[in-house]
Amino acid sequence: MSLQLGQIAPDFTQDSTEGPIHFHEWLGNSWGVLFSHPKNFTPVCTTELGEVARLKPEWEKRNVKVLGLSVDPLDSHEKWSADIAETQGQALNFPLLADADKKVALLYGMIHPDADAAVTVRSVFIVDPNKKIRLTLTYPPSAGRNFEEILRVIDSLQLTDKEKVSTPVNWKKGDEVIIVPAVSDEDAKARFPQGFKTLKPYLRLVKLEDGEKKDKPAA
């Protein structure tokens, strides 16, 4: 049975390049990104891991912990880490699970037999501080992930958890957002004193003020 949005992310304990990871305990009060790789010493994965390491300041800014996974053993991870640092100019600075027994890969449905029963697909799970799954993505082994998109979604999730808004197509942090239909016009005027645009009764756009964190009564 596949994991679905809103479910509690399954807990697990597994070895990693930074010692044993007890997932829920390791995550603590942070957001988490768990992402898998088909296997070690593959070209696309090498570029991805270097980029995730390079983005460390962006993860930290958003209170996000990142956790990679491959079904190869720990000694192979250590050798691969050296290749990543050499070719990408960035050493790993986050744990990489050594899921040689495929315990986590099977728990999270990362192995698709019709694709290749021997390797994991490129899965991504965003998990919030309540340990709930908030996003799932599955890429084919041949396509590298866009981690700017993953950061964009985290920005959207964190914003919409605080505000009565949703984010429109191609939204980026700082763009206009949509006032959710459950908020009446009267409540919207109180909640967003800077004003908003009504394109349709169900489509109202507002530009949030920088650092805006309101504590208005819920609609």
PDB file of C-alpha atoms in Angstrom:
ATOM      1  CA  MET A   1       0.000   0.000   0.000  1.00  0.00           C
ATOM      2  CA  SER A   2       1.506   3.328  -1.041  1.00  0.00           C
ATOM      3  CA  LEU A   3       2.061   6.119   1.460  1.00  0.00           C
ATOM      4  CA  GLN A   4      -0.317   9.045   1.121  1.00  0.00           C
ATOM      5  CA  LEU A   5      -0.317  12.717   2.047  1.00  0.00           C
ATOM      6  CA  GLY A   6      -1.318  13.354   5.633  1.00  0.00           C
ATOM      7  CA  GLN A   7      -0.181   9.967   6.884  1.00  0.00           C
ATOM      8  CA  ILE A   8       2.453   9.682   9.575  1.00  0.00           C
ATOM      9  CA  ALA A   9       5.798   8.926   7.945  1.00  0.00           C
ATOM     10  CA  PRO A  10       6.845   5.431   9.035  1.00  0.00           C
ATOM     11  CA  ASP A  11       9.523   5.432  11.704  1.00  0.00           C
ATOM     12  CA  PHE A  12      12.672   3.378  11.290  1.00  0.00           C
ATOM     13  CA  THR A  13      16.202   2.846  12.535  1.00  0.00           C
ATOM     14  CA  GLN A  14      18.968   2.439   9.970  1.00  0.00           C
ATOM     15  CA  ASP A  15      22.735   2.935   9.667  1.00  0.00           C
ATOM     16  CA  SER A  16      24.024   6.036   7.924  1.00  0.00           C
ATOM     17  CA  THR A  17      27.224   7.889   7.134  1.00  0.00           C
ATOM     18  CA  GLU A  18      26.662   9.799  10.394  1.00  0.00           C
ATOM     19  CA  GLY A  19      25.796   6.806  12.579  1.00  0.00           C
ATOM     20  CA  PRO A  20      22.458   5.104  13.299  1.00  0.00           C
ATOM     21  CA  ILE A  21      19.406   7.217  12.425  1.00  0.00           C
ATOM     22  CA  HIS A  22      16.233   6.820  14.491  1.00  0.00           C
ATOM     23  CA  PHE A  23      14.080   8.737  12.044  1.00  0.00           C
ATOM     24  CA  HIS A  24      11.388  10.368  14.198  1.00  0.00           C
ATOM     25  CA  GLU A  25      13.880  11.127  16.965  1.00  0.00           C
ATOM     26  CA  TRP A  26      16.424  12.466  14.462  1.00  0.00           C
ATOM     27  CA  LEU A  27      13.797  14.696  12.848  1.00  0.00           C
ATOM     28  CA  GLY A  28      12.748  16.224  16.163  1.00  0.00           C
ATOM     29  CA  ASN A  29      10.891  19.507  15.599  1.00  0.00           C
ATOM     30  CA  SER A  30      12.312  20.023  12.115  1.00  0.00           C
ATOM     31  CA  TRP A  31      10.903  19.530   8.659  1.00  0.00           C
ATOM     32  CA  GLY A  32      12.508  16.683   6.773  1.00  0.00           C
ATOM     33  CA  VAL A  33      13.337  15.704   3.202  1.00  0.00           C
ATOM     34  CA  LEU A  34      13.949  11.978   2.682  1.00  0.00           C
ATOM     35  CA  PHE A  35      15.148  11.169  -0.824  1.00  0.00           C
ATOM     36  CA  SER A  36      16.438   7.962  -2.412  1.00  0.00           C
ATOM     37  CA  HIS A  37      18.994   7.108  -5.074  1.00  0.00           C
ATOM     38  CA  PRO A  38      18.997   4.083  -7.395  1.00  0.00           C
ATOM     39  CA  LYS A  39      22.507   3.035  -6.361  1.00  0.00           C
ATOM     40  CA  ASN A  40      25.970   4.362  -5.626  1.00  0.00           C
ATOM     41  CA  PHE A  41      28.456   5.561  -8.229  1.00  0.00           C
ATOM     42  CA  THR A  42      25.796   6.679 -10.672  1.00  0.00           C
ATOM     43  CA  PRO A  43      26.279  10.001 -12.483  1.00  0.00           C
ATOM     44  CA  VAL A  44      22.934  11.668 -11.871  1.00  0.00           C
ATOM     45  CA  CYS A  45      22.945  10.824  -8.152  1.00  0.00           C
ATOM     46  CA  THR A  46      26.446  12.218  -7.801  1.00  0.00           C
ATOM     47  CA  THR A  47      25.308  15.610  -9.088  1.00  0.00           C
ATOM     48  CA  GLU A  48      22.199  15.570  -6.881  1.00  0.00           C
ATOM     49  CA  LEU A  49      24.039  14.848  -3.654  1.00  0.00           C
ATOM     50  CA  GLY A  50      26.524  17.607  -4.360  1.00  0.00           C
ATOM     51  CA  GLU A  51      23.687  20.072  -4.943  1.00  0.00           C
ATOM     52  CA  VAL A  52      21.817  19.084  -1.776  1.00  0.00           C
ATOM     53  CA  ALA A  53      25.013  19.610   0.218  1.00  0.00           C
ATOM     54  CA  ARG A  54      25.578  22.976  -1.488  1.00  0.00           C
ATOM     55  CA  LEU A  55      22.079  24.061  -0.446  1.00  0.00           C
ATOM     56  CA  LYS A  56      22.758  23.553   3.276  1.00  0.00           C
ATOM     57  CA  PRO A  57      22.175  27.251   4.146  1.00  0.00           C
ATOM     58  CA  GLU A  58      18.767  27.103   2.407  1.00  0.00           C
ATOM     59  CA  TRP A  59      17.718  23.983   4.323  1.00  0.00           C
ATOM     60  CA  GLU A  60      18.834  25.520   7.604  1.00  0.00           C
ATOM     61  CA  LYS A  61      16.967  28.763   6.864  1.00  0.00           C
ATOM     62  CA  ARG A  62      13.754  26.723   6.584  1.00  0.00           C
ATOM     63  CA  ASN A  63      14.437  24.420   9.573  1.00  0.00           C
ATOM     64  CA  VAL A  64      14.770  21.420   7.253  1.00  0.00           C
ATOM     65  CA  LYS A  65      16.881  18.305   7.769  1.00  0.00           C
ATOM     66  CA  VAL A  66      17.802  16.300   4.659  1.00  0.00           C
ATOM     67  CA  LEU A  67      18.396  12.557   4.585  1.00  0.00           C
ATOM     68  CA  GLY A  68      19.549  10.575   1.574  1.00  0.00           C
ATOM     69  CA  LEU A  69      19.176   6.852   0.993  1.00  0.00           C
ATOM     70  CA  SER A  70      20.842   4.245  -1.180  1.00  0.00           C
ATOM     71  CA  VAL A  71      20.644   0.462  -0.907  1.00  0.00           C
ATOM     72  CA  ASP A  72      24.422   0.107  -1.010  1.00  0.00           C
ATOM     73  CA  PRO A  73      26.460  -0.614   2.150  1.00  0.00           C
ATOM     74  CA  LEU A  74      28.198   1.935   4.344  1.00  0.00           C
ATOM     75  CA  ASP A  75      31.737   1.330   3.085  1.00  0.00           C
ATOM     76  CA  SER A  76      30.531   1.984  -0.463  1.00  0.00           C
ATOM     77  CA  HIS A  77      28.941   5.250   0.708  1.00  0.00           C
ATOM     78  CA  GLU A  78      32.255   6.394   2.122  1.00  0.00           C
ATOM     79  CA  LYS A  79      34.053   5.777  -1.177  1.00  0.00           C
ATOM     80  CA  TRP A  80      31.260   7.476  -3.116  1.00  0.00           C
ATOM     81  CA  SER A  81      31.401  10.491  -0.799  1.00  0.00           C
ATOM     82  CA  ALA A  82      34.990  11.082  -1.887  1.00  0.00           C
ATOM     83  CA  ASP A  83      33.912  11.035  -5.555  1.00  0.00           C
ATOM     84  CA  ILE A  84      31.125  13.537  -4.822  1.00  0.00           C
ATOM     85  CA  ALA A  85      33.524  15.948  -3.131  1.00  0.00           C
ATOM     86  CA  GLU A  86      36.020  15.619  -5.975  1.00  0.00           C
ATOM     87  CA  THR A  87      33.619  16.049  -8.899  1.00  0.00           C
ATOM     88  CA  GLN A  88      31.063  18.445  -7.403  1.00  0.00           C
ATOM     89  CA  GLY A  89      33.365  20.598  -5.304  1.00  0.00           C
ATOM     90  CA  GLN A  90      31.142  19.992  -2.294  1.00  0.00           C
ATOM     91  CA  ALA A  91      31.520  17.328   0.390  1.00  0.00           C
ATOM     92  CA  LEU A  92      28.479  15.642   1.908  1.00  0.00           C
ATOM     93  CA  ASN A  93      27.227  17.476   4.994  1.00  0.00           C
ATOM     94  CA  PHE A  94      24.116  15.427   5.731  1.00  0.00           C
ATOM     95  CA  PRO A  95      23.553  11.712   6.484  1.00  0.00           C
ATOM     96  CA  LEU A  96      23.156   9.107   3.744  1.00  0.00           C
ATOM     97  CA  LEU A  97      21.319   5.969   4.831  1.00  0.00           C
ATOM     98  CA  ALA A  98      23.054   2.680   4.065  1.00  0.00           C
ATOM     99  CA  ASP A  99      19.892   0.686   3.408  1.00  0.00           C
ATOM    100  CA  ALA A 100      21.626  -2.514   2.289  1.00  0.00           C
ATOM    101  CA  ASP A 101      18.818  -4.706   3.658  1.00  0.00           C
ATOM    102  CA  LYS A 102      16.281  -2.471   1.843  1.00  0.00           C
ATOM    103  CA  LYS A 103      14.289  -2.089   5.047  1.00  0.00           C
ATOM    104  CA  VAL A 104      13.551   1.612   4.555  1.00  0.00           C
ATOM    105  CA  ALA A 105      13.239   1.349   0.773  1.00  0.00           C
ATOM    106  CA  LEU A 106      10.523  -1.286   1.106  1.00  0.00           C
ATOM    107  CA  LEU A 107       8.824   0.543   3.983  1.00  0.00           C
ATOM    108  CA  TYR A 108       8.510   3.675   1.829  1.00  0.00           C
ATOM    109  CA  GLY A 109       7.746   1.934  -1.472  1.00  0.00           C
ATOM    110  CA  MET A 110      10.977   3.086  -3.101  1.00  0.00           C
ATOM    111  CA  ILE A 111      11.479  -0.117  -5.082  1.00  0.00           C
ATOM    112  CA  HIS A 112       9.292  -0.510  -8.158  1.00  0.00           C
ATOM    113  CA  PRO A 113       9.698  -4.055  -9.528  1.00  0.00           C
ATOM    114  CA  ASP A 114       8.463  -3.103 -12.993  1.00  0.00           C
ATOM    115  CA  ALA A 115      11.189  -0.455 -13.217  1.00  0.00           C
ATOM    116  CA  ASP A 116      14.069  -2.434 -11.689  1.00  0.00           C
ATOM    117  CA  ALA A 117      13.621  -4.690  -8.685  1.00  0.00           C
ATOM    118  CA  ALA A 118      17.290  -4.262  -7.751  1.00  0.00           C
ATOM    119  CA  VAL A 119      17.334  -0.481  -7.259  1.00  0.00           C
ATOM    120  CA  THR A 120      15.274   2.311  -5.736  1.00  0.00           C
ATOM    121  CA  VAL A 121      13.510   4.909  -7.837  1.00  0.00           C
ATOM    122  CA  ARG A 122      14.190   8.600  -7.184  1.00  0.00           C
ATOM    123  CA  SER A 123      11.666   9.149  -4.393  1.00  0.00           C
ATOM    124  CA  VAL A 124      11.185  12.346  -2.397  1.00  0.00           C
ATOM    125  CA  PHE A 125       9.199  12.672   0.821  1.00  0.00           C
ATOM    126  CA  ILE A 126       8.673  15.986   2.602  1.00  0.00           C
ATOM    127  CA  VAL A 127       7.746  15.410   6.239  1.00  0.00           C
ATOM    128  CA  ASP A 128       6.589  18.131   8.627  1.00  0.00           C
ATOM    129  CA  PRO A 129       7.508  18.495  12.340  1.00  0.00           C
ATOM    130  CA  ASN A 130       4.388  16.494  13.243  1.00  0.00           C
ATOM    131  CA  LYS A 131       5.906  13.614  11.227  1.00  0.00           C
ATOM    132  CA  LYS A 132       3.153  13.848   8.602  1.00  0.00           C
ATOM    133  CA  ILE A 133       3.940  13.317   4.919  1.00  0.00           C
ATOM    134  CA  ARG A 134       3.234  16.573   3.083  1.00  0.00           C
ATOM    135  CA  LEU A 135       4.618  15.826  -0.396  1.00  0.00           C
ATOM    136  CA  THR A 136       5.679  12.798  -2.408  1.00  0.00           C
ATOM    137  CA  LEU A 137       7.530  12.813  -5.726  1.00  0.00           C
ATOM    138  CA  THR A 138       8.809   9.948  -7.851  1.00  0.00           C
ATOM    139  CA  TYR A 139      11.322  10.532 -10.625  1.00  0.00           C
ATOM    140  CA  PRO A 140      12.610   7.971 -13.121  1.00  0.00           C
ATOM    141  CA  PRO A 141      16.242   6.908 -12.631  1.00  0.00           C
ATOM    142  CA  SER A 142      17.327   8.887 -15.687  1.00  0.00           C
ATOM    143  CA  ALA A 143      16.016  12.296 -14.568  1.00  0.00           C
ATOM    144  CA  GLY A 144      17.772  14.391 -11.963  1.00  0.00           C
ATOM    145  CA  ARG A 145      15.594  16.178  -9.441  1.00  0.00           C
ATOM    146  CA  ASN A 146      15.045  19.930  -9.271  1.00  0.00           C
ATOM    147  CA  PHE A 147      15.806  20.848  -5.664  1.00  0.00           C
ATOM    148  CA  GLU A 148      14.818  24.457  -6.261  1.00  0.00           C
ATOM    149  CA  GLU A 149      11.290  23.093  -6.766  1.00  0.00           C
ATOM    150  CA  ILE A 150      11.522  21.130  -3.526  1.00  0.00           C
ATOM    151  CA  LEU A 151      12.574  24.304  -1.688  1.00  0.00           C
ATOM    152  CA  ARG A 152       9.711  26.170  -3.385  1.00  0.00           C
ATOM    153  CA  VAL A 153       7.168  23.628  -2.148  1.00  0.00           C
ATOM    154  CA  ILE A 154       8.566  23.793   1.378  1.00  0.00           C
ATOM    155  CA  ASP A 155       8.193  27.590   1.272  1.00  0.00           C
ATOM    156  CA  SER A 156       4.581  27.137   0.170  1.00  0.00           C
ATOM    157  CA  LEU A 157       3.815  24.547   2.852  1.00  0.00           C
ATOM    158  CA  GLN A 158       5.344  26.615   5.623  1.00  0.00           C
ATOM    159  CA  LEU A 159       3.523  29.755   4.506  1.00  0.00           C
ATOM    160  CA  THR A 160       0.124  28.118   4.041  1.00  0.00           C
ATOM    161  CA  ASP A 161       0.397  26.404   7.423  1.00  0.00           C
ATOM    162  CA  LYS A 162       0.540  29.880   8.997  1.00  0.00           C
ATOM    163  CA  GLU A 163      -1.787  31.885   6.759  1.00  0.00           C
ATOM    164  CA  LYS A 164      -5.265  31.329   5.315  1.00  0.00           C
ATOM    165  CA  VAL A 165      -3.838  31.273   1.808  1.00  0.00           C
ATOM    166  CA  SER A 166      -2.772  28.922  -0.953  1.00  0.00           C
ATOM    167  CA  THR A 167      -0.117  29.498  -3.601  1.00  0.00           C
ATOM    168  CA  PRO A 168      -0.878  29.800  -7.339  1.00  0.00           C
ATOM    169  CA  VAL A 169       0.848  28.274 -10.339  1.00  0.00           C
ATOM    170  CA  ASN A 170       4.605  28.874 -10.516  1.00  0.00           C
ATOM    171  CA  TRP A 171       4.479  30.768  -7.212  1.00  0.00           C
ATOM    172  CA  LYS A 172       7.750  31.848  -5.642  1.00  0.00           C
ATOM    173  CA  LYS A 173       8.356  33.349  -2.238  1.00  0.00           C
ATOM    174  CA  GLY A 174       7.288  37.001  -2.307  1.00  0.00           C
ATOM    175  CA  ASP A 175       4.701  36.561  -5.087  1.00  0.00           C
ATOM    176  CA  GLU A 176       0.988  37.159  -4.632  1.00  0.00           C
ATOM    177  CA  VAL A 177      -0.965  34.365  -2.969  1.00  0.00           C
ATOM    178  CA  ILE A 178      -4.601  33.251  -3.071  1.00  0.00           C
ATOM    179  CA  ILE A 179      -6.958  33.835  -0.153  1.00  0.00           C
ATOM    180  CA  VAL A 180      -8.669  30.524   0.581  1.00  0.00           C
ATOM    181  CA  PRO A 181     -12.419  30.440  -0.223  1.00  0.00           C
ATOM    182  CA  ALA A 182     -13.274  29.611   3.403  1.00  0.00           C
ATOM    183  CA  VAL A 183     -12.282  33.170   4.396  1.00  0.00           C
ATOM    184  CA  SER A 184     -15.140  35.621   3.817  1.00  0.00           C
ATOM    185  CA  ASP A 185     -14.523  39.033   2.255  1.00  0.00           C
ATOM    186  CA  GLU A 186     -15.223  40.641   5.636  1.00  0.00           C
ATOM    187  CA  ASP A 187     -12.657  38.460   7.386  1.00  0.00           C
ATOM    188  CA  ALA A 188     -10.211  38.938   4.501  1.00  0.00           C
ATOM    189  CA  LYS A 189     -10.387  42.724   4.935  1.00  0.00           C
ATOM    190  CA  ALA A 190      -9.511  42.350   8.598  1.00  0.00           C
ATOM    191  CA  ARG A 191      -6.826  39.754   7.976  1.00  0.00           C
ATOM    192  CA  PHE A 192      -5.235  41.555   5.021  1.00  0.00           C
ATOM    193  CA  PRO A 193      -5.530  45.318   5.675  1.00  0.00           C
ATOM    194  CA  GLN A 194      -3.139  46.012   2.796  1.00  0.00           C
ATOM    195  CA  GLY A 195      -6.009  45.083   0.478  1.00  0.00           C
ATOM    196  CA  PHE A 196      -6.549  42.326  -2.058  1.00  0.00           C
ATOM    197  CA  LYS A 197      -7.721  41.890  -5.652  1.00  0.00           C
ATOM    198  CA  THR A 198     -10.892  39.984  -6.469  1.00  0.00           C
ATOM    199  CA  LEU A 199     -10.745  38.386  -9.915  1.00  0.00           C
ATOM    200  CA  LYS A 200     -13.661  36.070  -9.140  1.00  0.00           C
ATOM    201  CA  PRO A 201     -15.483  35.471  -5.854  1.00  0.00           C
ATOM    202  CA  TYR A 202     -13.388  32.327  -5.445  1.00  0.00           C
ATOM    203  CA  LEU A 203     -10.133  33.877  -6.738  1.00  0.00           C
ATOM    204  CA  ARG A 204      -8.765  36.675  -4.563  1.00  0.00           C
ATOM    205  CA  LEU A 205      -5.096  37.640  -4.715  1.00  0.00           C
ATOM    206  CA  VAL A 206      -3.127  39.339  -1.964  1.00  0.00           C
ATOM    207  CA  LYS A 207       0.476  40.440  -1.608  1.00  0.00           C
ATOM    208  CA  LEU A 208       1.684  39.552   1.860  1.00  0.00           C
ATOM    209  CA  GLU A 209       3.835  42.029   3.672  1.00  0.00           C
ATOM    210  CA  ASP A 210       7.438  40.981   4.288  1.00  0.00           C
ATOM    211  CA  GLY A 211       7.674  38.934   7.463  1.00  0.00           C
ATOM    212  CA  GLU A 212       3.925  39.123   7.880  1.00  0.00           C
ATOM    213  CA  LYS A 213       2.716  36.817  10.631  1.00  0.00           C
ATOM    214  CA  LYS A 214      -0.859  37.530  11.584  1.00  0.00           C
ATOM    215  CA  ASP A 215      -2.793  36.238  14.553  1.00  0.00           C
ATOM    216  CA  LYS A 216      -6.295  36.977  13.364  1.00  0.00           C
ATOM    217  CA  PRO A 217      -9.339  34.919  14.344  1.00  0.00           C
ATOM    218  CA  ALA A 218      -9.899  31.976  12.014  1.00  0.00           C
ATOM    219  CA  ALA A 219     -12.760  32.266   9.547  1.00  0.00           C
TER     220      ALA A 219
END
